[in-house]
Amino acid sequence: MKEAIELGLMALVLSDMALLGIGLLSTCIRIVAFQGVLLGLFSVAVNWGFLTPRVWILAAVSGLLKGVVYPLLLRRAVSDAGVQREIEPYVGPIPSVLAGIALFGASVWIGGRLPLTGAAEAGSRLIVSASLMTLLTGLFLVAARKKALTQTLGYIVFENGIFAFGVASVGEIPALVELGILLDAFVAVFVMGIAMYHINREFDHLDADRLNALKG
Amino acid sequence: MNVRPFALLLWFPILIPAAAGLACRWMPSPKWIFRTVLATAAADAATAALLVWGTASGGRLFAASGWLFLDALSAFHLAVMSAVALFASVFSRSYFTAEESLHGFDRGRARQFGGLWCGALAALSLVLLSNNIGVMWVGIEATTLLTAFLICVRVTPESLEAMWKYLMVCSVGVAFAFMGTLLVASSAKRLGLEPMEMLLWTKLSENASAMGALPVKAGFLFLLVGYGTKAGLAPMHNWLPDAHSQAPAPVSALFSGFMLSAAMYCLMRILPLVEAATGRVGWAAHLLAGFGLLSILVAAAFIPFQKNVKRFLAYSSLEHMGVVAFGIGIGGAGAALFHTLGHSLAKSLAFFSAGRLGQDAGSYEMKTLGGSLKRGPLWGSGLLLAVLGLAGAVPFALFMSEFQILRAAMATAPAWVVVLFLSGLAVVFIGALHHAIGMAWGEAPSRSVPENGPFRPAAVETVLVAVMLILLTGLGLWMPGPLRQGLSAAAAVVTGAPSGLDAWSVWTGGPTP
């Protein structure tokens, strides 16, 4: 099982890199869906050996939300707005991938220093590093991209990172709390979707950088 | 953890507004929606009064097998919240009635407002009442999501921009706080608590000194950035002036009057845990004081140059959140809590007045609001006195609390910190005074009389302003005994001391009465 987990973590890091390098929104949405499914499987794999109904329910709910519901919402927003790709982001694809490598280095360094018990039990320090990498990638996407859609995508990736971190480091948070958190994240993405709908209708574009009337 | 039937009241502040919010979706007319909003706020205030009375005799209330709880700190905040919510709900009716003739306010928008407003109250109560720090986080995130669309009840390009910034900055910021919560939880693993009890604040605070210091420190950094974003502390405050200036006045009042304080409350909850885990050397408290001082200085740099009255008030919120954080950090927790109360009252009154004056003038630019004392004596004087109060003038409550925080700072902090704190307050004072005088007595712009006749407030508005001003000045001159005791008990929770001794001696210059 340890090998499978490590393979999954590699896939997670590679998908982060892909998100940084690819500008085509439909591909990015597919990658985020892949991450969602991966995280659902991941939370089962980490708890392999003591699989309670709680683990299955949370894995199913999170996999469904992150792997199916969010991508559908985003895809809908893409077709509504007619946006195909991220044009002229603040940071281009190649510098973004280079930044991604730096982010990964930072994640490995921090991951090695955080004194966490949970990750060691699960057998791999890579978990913490990979989740931090995903978190930082999400943050980078929020900050360095101009389209409201890509920023929402970044928020989802950021949430994915936190989810992975939670699975790796804590494990047994009461299911009620975790469901509340998933619900919040879901509503957040939903609200961002509605917000994008309104922005698109009012401005006829989804460029967050052109929302710059308020200053000072 | 004895559950008394009385403790079932703890459910009320969460369930009543939640149910009312849902009910607003089916209300036939704005009139009924405002009745519902008002009834909800009144019910909330009554429950809060009962609950405060219930905890006044000392001790804590528990419900939902310990997941909901109330102690002196949350009772104090619940009281402040229900007061702000009641005032703002009363005001929202006059505001939106006027809005109806200006920009239109149909049933759909009234439903949106009523539903989200009541929902936000439920979420704020959840933050205050939950014992589980994970659920507390869920509540804070829920307030962001519920209030986002309150900013653009009236959809304009500017309000959409402010809403998007608010949504992105606060969602990502508050997610940092969740990361911090996870780190605290992982360091609590070694306490050997049951999974169901692992995130309960009461359990954590009993065993906080046994938590691992390093992950708790890392966790506090994340929590400070996360909840600090929502509390509007610099340098994470960028969303604040935009959101406050674009939201309708009652919403700005709730934002400034209580939502920021709710996020600050979360930091107050976490602080004693971190201090206990790191050996009570003041590491976390000093960090918080640093962010507070920075916020005061940033606000001082921006306030003198503001042109829009609501942006000015928003920067003033940044300053006051800074003062609260600074006060807690340097050991004046009692005074900082009193400051929270004073700020909530003064700031909501200021936003009410600015909102009505702005509606009348058709703009929130301070230039166009000149001569407001003459044009709208009630709201003009409300704005003048509220801004004077916010600036820290005598005899308002905020002067008293700032003075006590200053005394605490002189007792504990190095001289340069005191100098920075004082000069920040002085710049803000001068800037605010300048704005206040300009708006009150300044030259009114030459413009035609608005077509909907002279600006005449309703009787309920006069009562509202009078009550708020009496509270604001009354608390500056005289502190009632029960409030004093309540503040002392709440401060004891923040400092983690068994009694409020060290906070209280700063407050009165002597031992606890």
PDB file of C-alpha atoms in Angstrom, chain B residues 76-77 79-81 83-84 87 253 256-258 261 268 313 316-317 319-321 323-324 333-351 382 385-393 395-402 405 467-479 483 487 507:
ATOM      1  CA  PHE B  76     -19.704  39.107  26.122  1.00  0.00           C
ATOM      2  CA  HIS B  77     -19.334  38.796  22.358  1.00  0.00           C
ATOM      3  CA  ALA B  79     -24.181  40.441  23.835  1.00  0.00           C
ATOM      4  CA  VAL B  80     -22.260  42.830  21.575  1.00  0.00           C
ATOM      5  CA  MET B  81     -23.373  40.944  18.497  1.00  0.00           C
ATOM      6  CA  ALA B  83     -26.955  44.623  20.163  1.00  0.00           C
ATOM      7  CA  VAL B  84     -25.337  45.467  16.810  1.00  0.00           C
ATOM      8  CA  PHE B  87     -29.692  48.213  15.879  1.00  0.00           C
ATOM      9  CA  ALA B 253     -22.408  48.285  10.004  1.00  0.00           C
ATOM     10  CA  SER B 256     -17.494  46.573  10.882  1.00  0.00           C
ATOM     11  CA  GLY B 257     -19.568  46.393  14.018  1.00  0.00           C
ATOM     12  CA  PHE B 258     -19.342  42.706  14.502  1.00  0.00           C
ATOM     13  CA  SER B 261     -14.806  41.307  15.967  1.00  0.00           C
ATOM     14  CA  MET B 268      -8.782  35.424  21.438  1.00  0.00           C
ATOM     15  CA  LEU B 313     -14.809  54.502   8.178  1.00  0.00           C
ATOM     16  CA  SER B 316     -10.976  53.440  10.909  1.00  0.00           C
ATOM     17  CA  SER B 317     -12.115  49.843  11.486  1.00  0.00           C
ATOM     18  CA  GLU B 319      -7.271  51.083  13.166  1.00  0.00           C
ATOM     19  CA  HIS B 320      -9.658  49.881  15.861  1.00  0.00           C
ATOM     20  CA  MET B 321      -9.095  46.193  15.157  1.00  0.00           C
ATOM     21  CA  VAL B 323      -6.063  48.704  18.844  1.00  0.00           C
ATOM     22  CA  VAL B 324      -7.945  45.614  20.062  1.00  0.00           C
ATOM     23  CA  ALA B 333      -7.340  42.276  27.627  1.00  0.00           C
ATOM     24  CA  GLY B 334     -10.123  43.833  29.715  1.00  0.00           C
ATOM     25  CA  ALA B 335      -9.639  47.215  28.116  1.00  0.00           C
ATOM     26  CA  ALA B 336      -9.380  45.636  24.654  1.00  0.00           C
ATOM     27  CA  LEU B 337     -12.716  43.895  25.131  1.00  0.00           C
ATOM     28  CA  PHE B 338     -14.292  47.148  26.294  1.00  0.00           C
ATOM     29  CA  HIS B 339     -12.833  48.706  23.173  1.00  0.00           C
ATOM     30  CA  THR B 340     -14.593  46.067  21.069  1.00  0.00           C
ATOM     31  CA  LEU B 341     -17.903  47.101  22.604  1.00  0.00           C
ATOM     32  CA  GLY B 342     -17.297  50.823  22.140  1.00  0.00           C
ATOM     33  CA  HIS B 343     -16.104  50.358  18.580  1.00  0.00           C
ATOM     34  CA  SER B 344     -19.108  48.225  17.620  1.00  0.00           C
ATOM     35  CA  LEU B 345     -21.518  50.884  18.884  1.00  0.00           C
ATOM     36  CA  ALA B 346     -19.709  53.900  17.444  1.00  0.00           C
ATOM     37  CA  LYS B 347     -18.917  52.308  14.110  1.00  0.00           C
ATOM     38  CA  SER B 348     -22.429  51.068  13.459  1.00  0.00           C
ATOM     39  CA  LEU B 349     -23.837  54.495  14.309  1.00  0.00           C
ATOM     40  CA  ALA B 350     -21.285  56.087  11.977  1.00  0.00           C
ATOM     41  CA  PHE B 351     -22.231  53.772   9.120  1.00  0.00           C
ATOM     42  CA  GLY B 382     -25.008  61.210  14.693  1.00  0.00           C
ATOM     43  CA  LEU B 385     -20.481  62.401  17.407  1.00  0.00           C
ATOM     44  CA  ALA B 386     -19.795  58.857  16.230  1.00  0.00           C
ATOM     45  CA  VAL B 387     -16.659  59.952  14.367  1.00  0.00           C
ATOM     46  CA  LEU B 388     -15.535  61.968  17.391  1.00  0.00           C
ATOM     47  CA  GLY B 389     -16.074  58.845  19.467  1.00  0.00           C
ATOM     48  CA  LEU B 390     -14.094  56.769  16.982  1.00  0.00           C
ATOM     49  CA  ALA B 391     -11.282  59.301  17.009  1.00  0.00           C
ATOM     50  CA  GLY B 392     -11.034  58.720  20.757  1.00  0.00           C
ATOM     51  CA  ALA B 393     -12.376  62.036  22.013  1.00  0.00           C
ATOM     52  CA  PRO B 395     -16.061  61.555  26.999  1.00  0.00           C
ATOM     53  CA  PHE B 396     -16.855  58.594  24.747  1.00  0.00           C
ATOM     54  CA  ALA B 397     -16.306  54.971  25.704  1.00  0.00           C
ATOM     55  CA  LEU B 398     -13.473  54.540  23.197  1.00  0.00           C
ATOM     56  CA  PHE B 399     -11.404  57.201  24.922  1.00  0.00           C
ATOM     57  CA  MET B 400     -11.591  55.267  28.183  1.00  0.00           C
ATOM     58  CA  SER B 401     -10.531  51.988  26.598  1.00  0.00           C
ATOM     59  CA  GLU B 402      -7.735  53.542  24.564  1.00  0.00           C
ATOM     60  CA  ILE B 405      -4.664  50.230  26.759  1.00  0.00           C
ATOM     61  CA  VAL B 467     -30.127  55.225  22.344  1.00  0.00           C
ATOM     62  CA  MET B 468     -26.795  54.584  20.646  1.00  0.00           C
ATOM     63  CA  LEU B 469     -25.384  57.961  21.657  1.00  0.00           C
ATOM     64  CA  ILE B 470     -26.523  57.519  25.250  1.00  0.00           C
ATOM     65  CA  LEU B 471     -24.823  54.119  25.384  1.00  0.00           C
ATOM     66  CA  LEU B 472     -21.664  55.477  23.806  1.00  0.00           C
ATOM     67  CA  THR B 473     -21.282  58.450  26.123  1.00  0.00           C
ATOM     68  CA  GLY B 474     -22.762  56.704  29.159  1.00  0.00           C
ATOM     69  CA  LEU B 475     -20.196  53.929  28.986  1.00  0.00           C
ATOM     70  CA  GLY B 476     -17.448  56.511  28.721  1.00  0.00           C
ATOM     71  CA  LEU B 477     -18.503  58.169  31.938  1.00  0.00           C
ATOM     72  CA  TRP B 478     -19.675  55.307  34.072  1.00  0.00           C
ATOM     73  CA  MET B 479     -19.089  51.590  33.985  1.00  0.00           C
ATOM     74  CA  LEU B 483     -20.375  44.949  32.908  1.00  0.00           C
ATOM     75  CA  LEU B 487     -15.347  42.141  31.199  1.00  0.00           C
ATOM     76  CA  TRP B 507      -7.691  48.119  34.110  1.00  0.00           C
TER      77      TRP B 507
END
